[in-house]
RNA sequence: GGUUCCGUAGCUCAGCUGGAUAGAGCAGCUCACUUCUAAUGAGCAGGUCACAGGUUCGAACCCUGUCGGGAUCACCA
């Protein structure tokens, strides 16, 4: 229970005692008192005026008197208009600080007996991870951590899109141009190697298409199918898919390969497994660098058939209907959407088919009360439809599904486009920020007398903190601009800034000894910033709850920054080891220790590690 | 065009279920290291919260409309 919640209960009871007024709990609003006023917490009494038929200042005055008289922890109040500012006793703050010091899991919520599955990352196996995946992974990971801290049992899952035409393109290009190379032979990370062949396919296809456009057949098609006044460039751009499916030699081969794959052709499967295994090795390395892992991997190649059974069940029970051409559809018009295809006329599965099957099997595997899908907002409509379909299918978990929909990541130069080669590669980005951290640290010389291994570990922590914080601090649902220059910044509102507050505290704690419990320290006159820090820390639990509930880690990121900022200011203004008295020193050491603890646990929930020095 | 998300300082972002004079960082200009880590702190400057109405004691926040931007509306994922 947080201080504010506790206070709410007291106000509720007081209103009843004083005026026999049973207020709606939600109507009680309590904030931290703004710094320009005297007091710690502020009760807003405007909402009570109507029921009590008294002017706001009068209510505040009476309530204030009553509270101060009744509550030992409250020692003073003042009223400004409809705001009742309450001041707490020093003993209260010291005891609150001790509560933090003695509970390593301060702010974490007890288990609530519910299980939630969080799906994130969900890569395709035909190319390496990029900046967009990083936002996804960081959001998924930190949301999972926050949910766990909020009392849930959490399963972290990814669905690997390991089959389909895309991977066949890479496979074909490898057969045609690969000369039997491997990650070892080429010295290229597995996922990057496969990505190269994917690109190779695309460029070859483009050449083939361009040549075809010059042929008699190409011209003929253009003349016959162009729209009124349509230029060649525009027409051929639009026609690309049709060309791939009907005329392209490479397209034909890729599709043949997909067919062979579906027929479980031995040679094709062997190649597919071999190439995918390279990709997984590559992904694994990137995940490790990012400090994330999964409890359960699902593979599209294993689950895509499961959906089909559910579709035929749904067809039998009238949830779906079949068109004349054999394709199967869901009618969602009763919930304000349109018709959605769930199975192609040739009986092969679409994205939706697979997702229906995956949701089902996950529930069978884990019995989750909830499932969270971390997927970009370009798929908002798809998930809305999926959730509706699962409801119609009467799936038991269907009402507890959430799409953590996040905005695209733009570059200062505009959108990331793989076709234009403006995609920021995840591994490159990680290497860059670590290098930047190394340069910054070297110029400071603070780490000169520790081993190279220890240094490297610290550079990694600092660099990744910069990168991760830069992305996580932004509200997930917002589209964000990723400026590579700013992402390696280590000053101001950044990960390293927060780490620095922690490191400063560790440095002090290394030089101190014999810490005494804060509540036993005979320290009388707490500074307002000292109280401010404790007040801030008291919110930690509420921030965890809020961030978990809203699936919004940026909440926690901003909180950690606020706390670090306040500590930096405190650090500058007051001496700790050479404080004016032994009592002040003891108190401030405990205060610093608590701040370090909250910063560390808070940042860990975001997947950001703290170095002991920097 | 339908649906949906967004619009806050030059730039990147906070701003709680509506609460006191809208906050940070970056960039710019000052200042503070013989001192517990200056990856820091203090200060200056910077705003028609896209616009117009409405709801109310009170609106950046809620409602309606307008303008601007993104996404989506595939037998793609």
PDB file of N, CA and C (backbone and C1' of nucleotides) in Angstrom, chain A residues 29 34 42 83 325 341 344-345 351 378 415 444 475 479 481 491 497 500 503-504 507-508 511 561 569 571 574 577 613-614, chain B residues 6-8 12-14 17 19-21 23-26 35-42 57 70-73 75-77:
ATOM      1  N   UNK A  29      -8.819  12.806  -4.550  1.00  0.00           N
ATOM      2  CA  UNK A  29      -7.622  13.033  -5.344  1.00  0.00           C
ATOM      3  C   UNK A  29      -6.509  13.580  -4.451  1.00  0.00           C
ATOM      4  N   UNK A  34       2.999  20.597  -4.579  1.00  0.00           N
ATOM      5  CA  UNK A  34       3.957  21.273  -5.458  1.00  0.00           C
ATOM      6  C   UNK A  34       5.001  21.986  -4.617  1.00  0.00           C
ATOM      7  N   UNK A  42      -1.131  16.681  -0.925  1.00  0.00           N
ATOM      8  CA  UNK A  42      -2.234  17.634  -1.038  1.00  0.00           C
ATOM      9  C   UNK A  42      -3.543  16.932  -1.370  1.00  0.00           C
ATOM     10  N   UNK A  83      -7.307  23.505  -1.884  1.00  0.00           N
ATOM     11  CA  UNK A  83      -6.221  22.536  -1.725  1.00  0.00           C
ATOM     12  C   UNK A  83      -5.796  22.456  -0.269  1.00  0.00           C
ATOM     13  N   UNK A 325     -15.821 -20.347 -54.222  1.00  0.00           N
ATOM     14  CA  UNK A 325     -14.480 -20.750 -54.666  1.00  0.00           C
ATOM     15  C   UNK A 325     -13.734 -21.589 -53.623  1.00  0.00           C
ATOM     16  N   UNK A 341     -10.789 -12.981 -44.441  1.00  0.00           N
ATOM     17  CA  UNK A 341     -10.498 -14.338 -44.919  1.00  0.00           C
ATOM     18  C   UNK A 341      -9.693 -15.094 -43.865  1.00  0.00           C
ATOM     19  N   UNK A 344      -7.404 -19.744 -47.485  1.00  0.00           N
ATOM     20  CA  UNK A 344      -7.435 -19.503 -48.933  1.00  0.00           C
ATOM     21  C   UNK A 344      -8.249 -20.578 -49.653  1.00  0.00           C
ATOM     22  N   UNK A 345      -8.617 -20.238 -50.899  1.00  0.00           N
ATOM     23  CA  UNK A 345      -9.435 -21.183 -51.667  1.00  0.00           C
ATOM     24  C   UNK A 345      -8.672 -22.473 -51.955  1.00  0.00           C
ATOM     25  N   UNK A 351      -2.092 -15.623 -42.572  1.00  0.00           N
ATOM     26  CA  UNK A 351      -1.613 -15.145 -41.292  1.00  0.00           C
ATOM     27  C   UNK A 351      -2.630 -15.421 -40.178  1.00  0.00           C
ATOM     28  N   UNK A 378       0.822  -0.990 -37.304  1.00  0.00           N
ATOM     29  CA  UNK A 378       0.296  -1.196 -38.654  1.00  0.00           C
ATOM     30  C   UNK A 378      -0.584  -2.444 -38.690  1.00  0.00           C
ATOM     31  N   UNK A 415      11.345   7.744 -43.172  1.00  0.00           N
ATOM     32  CA  UNK A 415      11.002   6.374 -42.806  1.00  0.00           C
ATOM     33  C   UNK A 415      12.135   5.404 -43.127  1.00  0.00           C
ATOM     34  N   UNK A 444      37.685   9.979 -19.719  1.00  0.00           N
ATOM     35  CA  UNK A 444      37.537  10.369 -18.318  1.00  0.00           C
ATOM     36  C   UNK A 444      38.575   9.684 -17.435  1.00  0.00           C
ATOM     37  N   UNK A 475       6.742   6.986 -24.980  1.00  0.00           N
ATOM     38  CA  UNK A 475       5.469   6.286 -24.897  1.00  0.00           C
ATOM     39  C   UNK A 475       5.297   5.334 -26.098  1.00  0.00           C
ATOM     40  N   UNK A 479       4.625   7.195 -32.390  1.00  0.00           N
ATOM     41  CA  UNK A 479       5.644   7.103 -33.413  1.00  0.00           C
ATOM     42  C   UNK A 479       6.867   7.860 -32.903  1.00  0.00           C
ATOM     43  N   UNK A 481      11.050   9.322 -33.397  1.00  0.00           N
ATOM     44  CA  UNK A 481      12.175   9.604 -34.278  1.00  0.00           C
ATOM     45  C   UNK A 481      13.445   9.113 -33.618  1.00  0.00           C
ATOM     46  N   UNK A 491      24.551  12.280 -21.816  1.00  0.00           N
ATOM     47  CA  UNK A 491      24.308  13.370 -20.880  1.00  0.00           C
ATOM     48  C   UNK A 491      22.863  13.804 -20.943  1.00  0.00           C
ATOM     49  N   UNK A 497      23.081   8.772 -17.521  1.00  0.00           N
ATOM     50  CA  UNK A 497      22.836   9.776 -16.472  1.00  0.00           C
ATOM     51  C   UNK A 497      22.279   9.104 -15.221  1.00  0.00           C
ATOM     52  N   UNK A 500      24.880   6.994 -13.637  1.00  0.00           N
ATOM     53  CA  UNK A 500      25.834   7.827 -12.922  1.00  0.00           C
ATOM     54  C   UNK A 500      25.386   8.134 -11.492  1.00  0.00           C
ATOM     55  N   UNK A 503      26.146   5.017  -9.598  1.00  0.00           N
ATOM     56  CA  UNK A 503      27.591   4.840  -9.431  1.00  0.00           C
ATOM     57  C   UNK A 503      28.146   5.774  -8.358  1.00  0.00           C
ATOM     58  N   UNK A 504      27.652   6.986  -8.338  1.00  0.00           N
ATOM     59  CA  UNK A 504      28.080   7.927  -7.307  1.00  0.00           C
ATOM     60  C   UNK A 504      27.752   7.375  -5.921  1.00  0.00           C
ATOM     61  N   UNK A 507      30.046   4.552  -4.974  1.00  0.00           N
ATOM     62  CA  UNK A 507      31.361   5.071  -4.603  1.00  0.00           C
ATOM     63  C   UNK A 507      31.367   5.529  -3.146  1.00  0.00           C
ATOM     64  N   UNK A 508      30.324   6.176  -2.747  1.00  0.00           N
ATOM     65  CA  UNK A 508      30.206   6.631  -1.357  1.00  0.00           C
ATOM     66  C   UNK A 508      30.063   5.445  -0.409  1.00  0.00           C
ATOM     67  N   UNK A 511      33.019   3.654   0.689  1.00  0.00           N
ATOM     68  CA  UNK A 511      33.876   4.371   1.638  1.00  0.00           C
ATOM     69  C   UNK A 511      33.237   4.512   3.011  1.00  0.00           C
ATOM     70  N   UNK A 561      14.346   8.538 -14.159  1.00  0.00           N
ATOM     71  CA  UNK A 561      15.056   9.786 -14.458  1.00  0.00           C
ATOM     72  C   UNK A 561      14.760  10.847 -13.402  1.00  0.00           C
ATOM     73  N   UNK A 569      20.889  16.453  -7.653  1.00  0.00           N
ATOM     74  CA  UNK A 569      20.786  17.787  -7.062  1.00  0.00           C
ATOM     75  C   UNK A 569      21.132  17.717  -5.568  1.00  0.00           C
ATOM     76  N   UNK A 571      22.940  15.492  -4.052  1.00  0.00           N
ATOM     77  CA  UNK A 571      24.363  15.160  -3.957  1.00  0.00           C
ATOM     78  C   UNK A 571      25.228  16.413  -4.060  1.00  0.00           C
ATOM     79  N   UNK A 574      24.464  18.776  -0.719  1.00  0.00           N
ATOM     80  CA  UNK A 574      24.771  18.322   0.638  1.00  0.00           C
ATOM     81  C   UNK A 574      25.932  17.351   0.673  1.00  0.00           C
ATOM     82  N   UNK A 577      29.467  11.939   3.275  1.00  0.00           N
ATOM     83  CA  UNK A 577      30.501  11.342   4.134  1.00  0.00           C
ATOM     84  C   UNK A 577      31.036  12.360   5.147  1.00  0.00           C
ATOM     85  N   UNK A 613      30.851   1.042 -11.218  1.00  0.00           N
ATOM     86  CA  UNK A 613      31.605   2.279 -11.448  1.00  0.00           C
ATOM     87  C   UNK A 613      31.576   2.605 -12.930  1.00  0.00           C
ATOM     88  N   UNK A 614      31.945   3.800 -13.266  1.00  0.00           N
ATOM     89  CA  UNK A 614      31.933   4.162 -14.692  1.00  0.00           C
ATOM     90  C   UNK A 614      32.881   5.319 -14.968  1.00  0.00           C
TER      91      UNK A 614
ATOM     92  P     C B   6      -3.809   8.798 -29.585  1.00  0.00           P
ATOM     93  O5'   C B   6      -2.835   9.749 -30.423  1.00  0.00           O
ATOM     94  C5'   C B   6      -1.437   9.688 -30.237  1.00  0.00           C
ATOM     95  C4'   C B   6      -0.726  10.483 -31.298  1.00  0.00           C
ATOM     96  C3'   C B   6      -0.834  12.003 -31.195  1.00  0.00           C
ATOM     97  O3'   C B   6       0.024  12.527 -30.218  1.00  0.00           O
ATOM     98  C1'   C B   6      -1.114  11.342 -33.438  1.00  0.00           C
ATOM     99  P     G B   7      -0.383  13.904 -29.464  1.00  0.00           P
ATOM    100  O5'   G B   7      -0.012  14.973 -30.582  1.00  0.00           O
ATOM    101  C5'   G B   7       1.325  15.057 -31.079  1.00  0.00           C
ATOM    102  C4'   G B   7       1.429  16.213 -32.067  1.00  0.00           C
ATOM    103  C3'   G B   7       1.135  17.583 -31.457  1.00  0.00           C
ATOM    104  O3'   G B   7       2.006  18.557 -32.023  1.00  0.00           O
ATOM    105  C1'   G B   7      -0.369  17.152 -33.235  1.00  0.00           C
ATOM    106  P     U B   8       3.396  18.817 -31.335  1.00  0.00           P
ATOM    107  O5'   U B   8       2.946  19.419 -29.932  1.00  0.00           O
ATOM    108  C5'   U B   8       2.310  20.684 -29.865  1.00  0.00           C
ATOM    109  C4'   U B   8       2.496  21.296 -28.512  1.00  0.00           C
ATOM    110  C3'   U B   8       3.938  21.529 -28.095  1.00  0.00           C
ATOM    111  O3'   U B   8       4.474  22.715 -28.660  1.00  0.00           O
ATOM    112  C1'   U B   8       2.809  20.464 -26.329  1.00  0.00           C
ATOM    113  P     U B  12      11.406  16.717 -33.654  1.00  0.00           P
ATOM    114  O5'   U B  12      12.018  15.980 -32.390  1.00  0.00           O
ATOM    115  C5'   U B  12      13.063  15.014 -32.542  1.00  0.00           C
ATOM    116  C4'   U B  12      13.341  14.359 -31.217  1.00  0.00           C
ATOM    117  C3'   U B  12      12.113  13.844 -30.475  1.00  0.00           C
ATOM    118  O3'   U B  12      11.720  12.580 -30.963  1.00  0.00           O
ATOM    119  C1'   U B  12      13.492  15.053 -28.972  1.00  0.00           C
ATOM    120  P     C B  13      10.241  12.064 -30.651  1.00  0.00           P
ATOM    121  O5'   C B  13      10.268  11.947 -29.070  1.00  0.00           O
ATOM    122  C5'   C B  13       9.098  12.184 -28.295  1.00  0.00           C
ATOM    123  C4'   C B  13       9.532  12.311 -26.869  1.00  0.00           C
ATOM    124  C3'   C B  13       8.406  12.396 -25.844  1.00  0.00           C
ATOM    125  O3'   C B  13       7.938  11.098 -25.535  1.00  0.00           O
ATOM    126  C1'   C B  13       9.997  14.065 -25.379  1.00  0.00           C
ATOM    127  P     A B  14       6.515  10.906 -24.866  1.00  0.00           P
ATOM    128  O5'   A B  14       6.874  11.236 -23.362  1.00  0.00           O
ATOM    129  C5'   A B  14       6.213  12.262 -22.721  1.00  0.00           C
ATOM    130  C4'   A B  14       6.662  12.346 -21.298  1.00  0.00           C
ATOM    131  C3'   A B  14       5.511  12.595 -20.342  1.00  0.00           C
ATOM    132  O3'   A B  14       4.981  11.394 -19.851  1.00  0.00           O
ATOM    133  C1'   A B  14       7.109  14.293 -20.086  1.00  0.00           C
ATOM    134  P     U B  17      -4.918   8.556 -15.762  1.00  0.00           P
ATOM    135  O5'   U B  17      -6.090   9.632 -15.828  1.00  0.00           O
ATOM    136  C5'   U B  17      -7.246   9.368 -16.598  1.00  0.00           C
ATOM    137  C4'   U B  17      -8.454   9.205 -15.723  1.00  0.00           C
ATOM    138  C3'   U B  17      -9.016  10.498 -15.128  1.00  0.00           C
ATOM    139  O3'   U B  17      -9.822  11.189 -16.067  1.00  0.00           O
ATOM    140  C1'   U B  17      -8.897   8.855 -13.448  1.00  0.00           C
ATOM    141  P     G B  19      -5.599  17.025 -13.971  1.00  0.00           P
ATOM    142  O5'   G B  19      -5.521  18.574 -13.635  1.00  0.00           O
ATOM    143  C5'   G B  19      -4.548  19.000 -12.714  1.00  0.00           C
ATOM    144  C4'   G B  19      -5.080  20.177 -11.979  1.00  0.00           C
ATOM    145  C3'   G B  19      -4.361  20.360 -10.642  1.00  0.00           C
ATOM    146  O3'   G B  19      -3.968  21.709 -10.505  1.00  0.00           O
ATOM    147  C1'   G B  19      -6.711  20.383 -10.326  1.00  0.00           C
ATOM    148  P     A B  20      -2.689  22.154 -11.488  1.00  0.00           P
ATOM    149  O5'   A B  20      -2.693  23.662 -10.992  1.00  0.00           O
ATOM    150  C5'   A B  20      -3.850  24.482 -11.135  1.00  0.00           C
ATOM    151  C4'   A B  20      -3.696  25.627 -10.164  1.00  0.00           C
ATOM    152  C3'   A B  20      -2.352  26.335 -10.278  1.00  0.00           C
ATOM    153  O3'   A B  20      -2.548  27.717 -10.021  1.00  0.00           O
ATOM    154  C1'   A B  20      -2.603  25.436  -8.109  1.00  0.00           C
ATOM    155  P     U B  21      -2.965  28.674 -11.276  1.00  0.00           P
ATOM    156  O5'   U B  21      -1.585  28.865 -12.040  1.00  0.00           O
ATOM    157  C5'   U B  21      -1.576  29.586 -13.270  1.00  0.00           C
ATOM    158  C4'   U B  21      -0.165  29.785 -13.736  1.00  0.00           C
ATOM    159  C3'   U B  21       0.633  28.486 -13.930  1.00  0.00           C
ATOM    160  O3'   U B  21       1.512  28.654 -15.031  1.00  0.00           O
ATOM    161  C1'   U B  21       1.745  29.886 -12.408  1.00  0.00           C
ATOM    162  P     G B  23       5.310  24.813 -14.953  1.00  0.00           P
ATOM    163  O5'   G B  23       6.568  23.931 -14.608  1.00  0.00           O
ATOM    164  C5'   G B  23       7.526  23.743 -15.592  1.00  0.00           C
ATOM    165  C4'   G B  23       7.857  22.287 -15.655  1.00  0.00           C
ATOM    166  C3'   G B  23       9.270  22.036 -16.124  1.00  0.00           C
ATOM    167  O3'   G B  23      10.138  22.084 -15.013  1.00  0.00           O
ATOM    168  C1'   G B  23       7.748  20.664 -17.323  1.00  0.00           C
ATOM    169  P     A B  24      11.667  22.417 -15.280  1.00  0.00           P
ATOM    170  O5'   A B  24      12.174  20.977 -15.647  1.00  0.00           O
ATOM    171  C5'   A B  24      13.092  20.831 -16.663  1.00  0.00           C
ATOM    172  C4'   A B  24      13.310  19.373 -16.927  1.00  0.00           C
ATOM    173  C3'   A B  24      14.438  19.165 -17.901  1.00  0.00           C
ATOM    174  O3'   A B  24      15.655  19.087 -17.203  1.00  0.00           O
ATOM    175  C1'   A B  24      12.514  18.060 -18.706  1.00  0.00           C
ATOM    176  P     G B  25      16.877  19.971 -17.678  1.00  0.00           P
ATOM    177  O5'   G B  25      17.394  19.115 -18.909  1.00  0.00           O
ATOM    178  C5'   G B  25      17.834  17.771 -18.712  1.00  0.00           C
ATOM    179  C4'   G B  25      17.890  17.046 -20.021  1.00  0.00           C
ATOM    180  C3'   G B  25      18.690  17.742 -21.117  1.00  0.00           C
ATOM    181  O3'   G B  25      20.076  17.499 -20.966  1.00  0.00           O
ATOM    182  C1'   G B  25      16.630  17.043 -21.994  1.00  0.00           C
ATOM    183  P     C B  26      21.113  18.596 -21.392  1.00  0.00           P
ATOM    184  O5'   C B  26      20.992  18.577 -22.981  1.00  0.00           O
ATOM    185  C5'   C B  26      21.349  17.406 -23.709  1.00  0.00           C
ATOM    186  C4'   C B  26      20.995  17.581 -25.171  1.00  0.00           C
ATOM    187  C3'   C B  26      21.582  18.820 -25.830  1.00  0.00           C
ATOM    188  O3'   C B  26      22.931  18.610 -26.211  1.00  0.00           O
ATOM    189  C1'   C B  26      19.304  18.631 -26.409  1.00  0.00           C
ATOM    190  P     U B  35      39.298  18.386  -5.664  1.00  0.00           P
ATOM    191  O5'   U B  35      38.970  18.826  -4.170  1.00  0.00           O
ATOM    192  C5'   U B  35      39.319  18.026  -3.050  1.00  0.00           C
ATOM    193  C4'   U B  35      38.058  17.615  -2.308  1.00  0.00           C
ATOM    194  C3'   U B  35      37.122  16.729  -3.139  1.00  0.00           C
ATOM    195  O3'   U B  35      36.651  15.645  -2.370  1.00  0.00           O
ATOM    196  C1'   U B  35      35.991  18.706  -2.463  1.00  0.00           C
ATOM    197  P     C B  36      36.599  14.246  -3.079  1.00  0.00           P
ATOM    198  O5'   C B  36      35.245  13.642  -2.496  1.00  0.00           O
ATOM    199  C5'   C B  36      35.328  12.471  -1.656  1.00  0.00           C
ATOM    200  C4'   C B  36      34.065  11.679  -1.813  1.00  0.00           C
ATOM    201  C3'   C B  36      33.578  11.488  -3.262  1.00  0.00           C
ATOM    202  O3'   C B  36      34.136  10.305  -3.762  1.00  0.00           O
ATOM    203  C1'   C B  36      31.766  11.911  -1.723  1.00  0.00           C
ATOM    204  P     U B  37      33.766   9.647  -5.164  1.00  0.00           P
ATOM    205  O5'   U B  37      33.217  10.719  -6.239  1.00  0.00           O
ATOM    206  C5'   U B  37      34.057  11.692  -6.787  1.00  0.00           C
ATOM    207  C4'   U B  37      33.753  11.813  -8.276  1.00  0.00           C
ATOM    208  C3'   U B  37      32.321  12.225  -8.606  1.00  0.00           C
ATOM    209  O3'   U B  37      32.370  13.171  -9.684  1.00  0.00           O
ATOM    210  C1'   U B  37      32.879  10.273  -9.792  1.00  0.00           C
ATOM    211  P     A B  38      31.800  14.661  -9.420  1.00  0.00           P
ATOM    212  O5'   A B  38      31.645  15.259 -10.881  1.00  0.00           O
ATOM    213  C5'   A B  38      30.607  14.798 -11.714  1.00  0.00           C
ATOM    214  C4'   A B  38      30.800  15.375 -13.101  1.00  0.00           C
ATOM    215  C3'   A B  38      32.204  15.164 -13.644  1.00  0.00           C
ATOM    216  O3'   A B  38      32.157  14.910 -15.046  1.00  0.00           O
ATOM    217  C1'   A B  38      31.684  17.463 -13.610  1.00  0.00           C
ATOM    218  P     A B  39      32.037  13.369 -15.529  1.00  0.00           P
ATOM    219  O5'   A B  39      30.516  13.276 -15.948  1.00  0.00           O
ATOM    220  C5'   A B  39      30.009  14.157 -16.926  1.00  0.00           C
ATOM    221  C4'   A B  39      28.789  13.532 -17.556  1.00  0.00           C
ATOM    222  C3'   A B  39      27.741  13.110 -16.541  1.00  0.00           C
ATOM    223  O3'   A B  39      26.448  13.197 -17.150  1.00  0.00           O
ATOM    224  C1'   A B  39      28.514  11.208 -17.684  1.00  0.00           C
ATOM    225  P     U B  40      25.597  14.503 -17.081  1.00  0.00           P
ATOM    226  O5'   U B  40      25.842  14.995 -15.588  1.00  0.00           O
ATOM    227  C5'   U B  40      25.325  14.244 -14.490  1.00  0.00           C
ATOM    228  C4'   U B  40      25.560  14.995 -13.225  1.00  0.00           C
ATOM    229  C3'   U B  40      24.868  16.360 -13.141  1.00  0.00           C
ATOM    230  O3'   U B  40      23.511  16.223 -12.785  1.00  0.00           O
ATOM    231  C1'   U B  40      27.110  16.613 -12.492  1.00  0.00           C
ATOM    232  P     G B  41      22.452  17.277 -13.258  1.00  0.00           P
ATOM    233  O5'   G B  41      22.744  18.492 -12.270  1.00  0.00           O
ATOM    234  C5'   G B  41      22.600  18.312 -10.873  1.00  0.00           C
ATOM    235  C4'   G B  41      23.137  19.515 -10.160  1.00  0.00           C
ATOM    236  C3'   G B  41      22.498  20.840 -10.544  1.00  0.00           C
ATOM    237  O3'   G B  41      21.264  21.042  -9.881  1.00  0.00           O
ATOM    238  C1'   G B  41      24.829  21.076 -10.550  1.00  0.00           C
ATOM    239  P     A B  42      20.139  21.928 -10.594  1.00  0.00           P
ATOM    240  O5'   A B  42      20.699  23.397 -10.398  1.00  0.00           O
ATOM    241  C5'   A B  42      20.820  23.958  -9.103  1.00  0.00           C
ATOM    242  C4'   A B  42      21.350  25.356  -9.206  1.00  0.00           C
ATOM    243  C3'   A B  42      20.586  26.271 -10.156  1.00  0.00           C
ATOM    244  O3'   A B  42      19.430  26.816  -9.557  1.00  0.00           O
ATOM    245  C1'   A B  42      22.894  26.463 -10.577  1.00  0.00           C
ATOM    246  P     C B  57     -19.912  24.130 -12.211  1.00  0.00           P
ATOM    247  O5'   C B  57     -18.620  25.045 -12.021  1.00  0.00           O
ATOM    248  C5'   C B  57     -18.743  26.437 -11.721  1.00  0.00           C
ATOM    249  C4'   C B  57     -17.419  26.928 -11.179  1.00  0.00           C
ATOM    250  C3'   C B  57     -16.226  26.630 -12.070  1.00  0.00           C
ATOM    251  O3'   C B  57     -16.055  27.632 -13.050  1.00  0.00           O
ATOM    252  C1'   C B  57     -15.736  25.941  -9.862  1.00  0.00           C
ATOM    253  P     G B  70       1.760  11.499 -44.354  1.00  0.00           P
ATOM    254  O5'   G B  70       1.720  10.326 -43.284  1.00  0.00           O
ATOM    255  C5'   G B  70       2.914   9.898 -42.660  1.00  0.00           C
ATOM    256  C4'   G B  70       2.606   8.915 -41.568  1.00  0.00           C
ATOM    257  C3'   G B  70       1.911   7.636 -41.976  1.00  0.00           C
ATOM    258  O3'   G B  70       2.813   6.716 -42.574  1.00  0.00           O
ATOM    259  C1'   G B  70       0.928   8.448 -39.995  1.00  0.00           C
ATOM    260  P     A B  71       2.280   5.651 -43.640  1.00  0.00           P
ATOM    261  O5'   A B  71       1.388   4.693 -42.732  1.00  0.00           O
ATOM    262  C5'   A B  71       2.009   3.810 -41.798  1.00  0.00           C
ATOM    263  C4'   A B  71       0.953   3.094 -41.003  1.00  0.00           C
ATOM    264  C3'   A B  71      -0.029   2.269 -41.822  1.00  0.00           C
ATOM    265  O3'   A B  71       0.506   1.008 -42.162  1.00  0.00           O
ATOM    266  C1'   A B  71      -1.216   3.588 -40.265  1.00  0.00           C
ATOM    267  P     U B  72       0.135   0.331 -43.534  1.00  0.00           P
ATOM    268  O5'   U B  72      -1.356  -0.117 -43.298  1.00  0.00           O
ATOM    269  C5'   U B  72      -1.676  -1.074 -42.295  1.00  0.00           C
ATOM    270  C4'   U B  72      -3.163  -1.118 -42.093  1.00  0.00           C
ATOM    271  C3'   U B  72      -3.973  -1.399 -43.353  1.00  0.00           C
ATOM    272  O3'   U B  72      -4.074  -2.793 -43.585  1.00  0.00           O
ATOM    273  C1'   U B  72      -4.891   0.472 -42.234  1.00  0.00           C
ATOM    274  P     C B  73      -4.322  -3.334 -45.060  1.00  0.00           P
ATOM    275  O5'   C B  73      -5.851  -2.978 -45.305  1.00  0.00           O
ATOM    276  C5'   C B  73      -6.877  -3.745 -44.700  1.00  0.00           C
ATOM    277  C4'   C B  73      -8.207  -3.110 -45.002  1.00  0.00           C
ATOM    278  C3'   C B  73      -8.569  -3.002 -46.478  1.00  0.00           C
ATOM    279  O3'   C B  73      -9.122  -4.219 -46.966  1.00  0.00           O
ATOM    280  C1'   C B  73      -9.006  -0.949 -45.402  1.00  0.00           C
ATOM    281  P     C B  75      -7.939 -10.511 -50.422  1.00  0.00           P
ATOM    282  O5'   C B  75      -7.519 -12.022 -50.365  1.00  0.00           O
ATOM    283  C5'   C B  75      -7.006 -12.504 -49.169  1.00  0.00           C
ATOM    284  C4'   C B  75      -6.167 -13.728 -49.462  1.00  0.00           C
ATOM    285  C3'   C B  75      -5.203 -13.514 -50.630  1.00  0.00           C
ATOM    286  O3'   C B  75      -4.010 -14.179 -50.306  1.00  0.00           O
ATOM    287  C1'   C B  75      -6.715 -15.304 -51.084  1.00  0.00           C
ATOM    288  P     C B  76      -2.637 -14.143 -50.447  1.00  0.00           P
ATOM    289  O5'   C B  76      -2.066 -12.740 -49.962  1.00  0.00           O
ATOM    290  C5'   C B  76      -1.850 -12.505 -48.591  1.00  0.00           C
ATOM    291  C4'   C B  76      -0.385 -12.196 -48.393  1.00  0.00           C
ATOM    292  C3'   C B  76       0.131 -12.409 -46.992  1.00  0.00           C
ATOM    293  O3'   C B  76       0.495 -13.772 -46.817  1.00  0.00           O
ATOM    294  C1'   C B  76       0.833 -10.296 -47.798  1.00  0.00           C
ATOM    295  P     A B  77       0.233 -14.465 -45.427  1.00  0.00           P
ATOM    296  O5'   A B  77       1.310 -13.757 -44.500  1.00  0.00           O
ATOM    297  C5'   A B  77       2.700 -13.997 -44.651  1.00  0.00           C
ATOM    298  C4'   A B  77       3.434 -12.993 -43.798  1.00  0.00           C
ATOM    299  C3'   A B  77       3.069 -13.062 -42.317  1.00  0.00           C
ATOM    300  O3'   A B  77       3.858 -14.004 -41.623  1.00  0.00           O
ATOM    301  C1'   A B  77       2.918 -10.827 -43.072  1.00  0.00           C
TER     302        A B  77
END
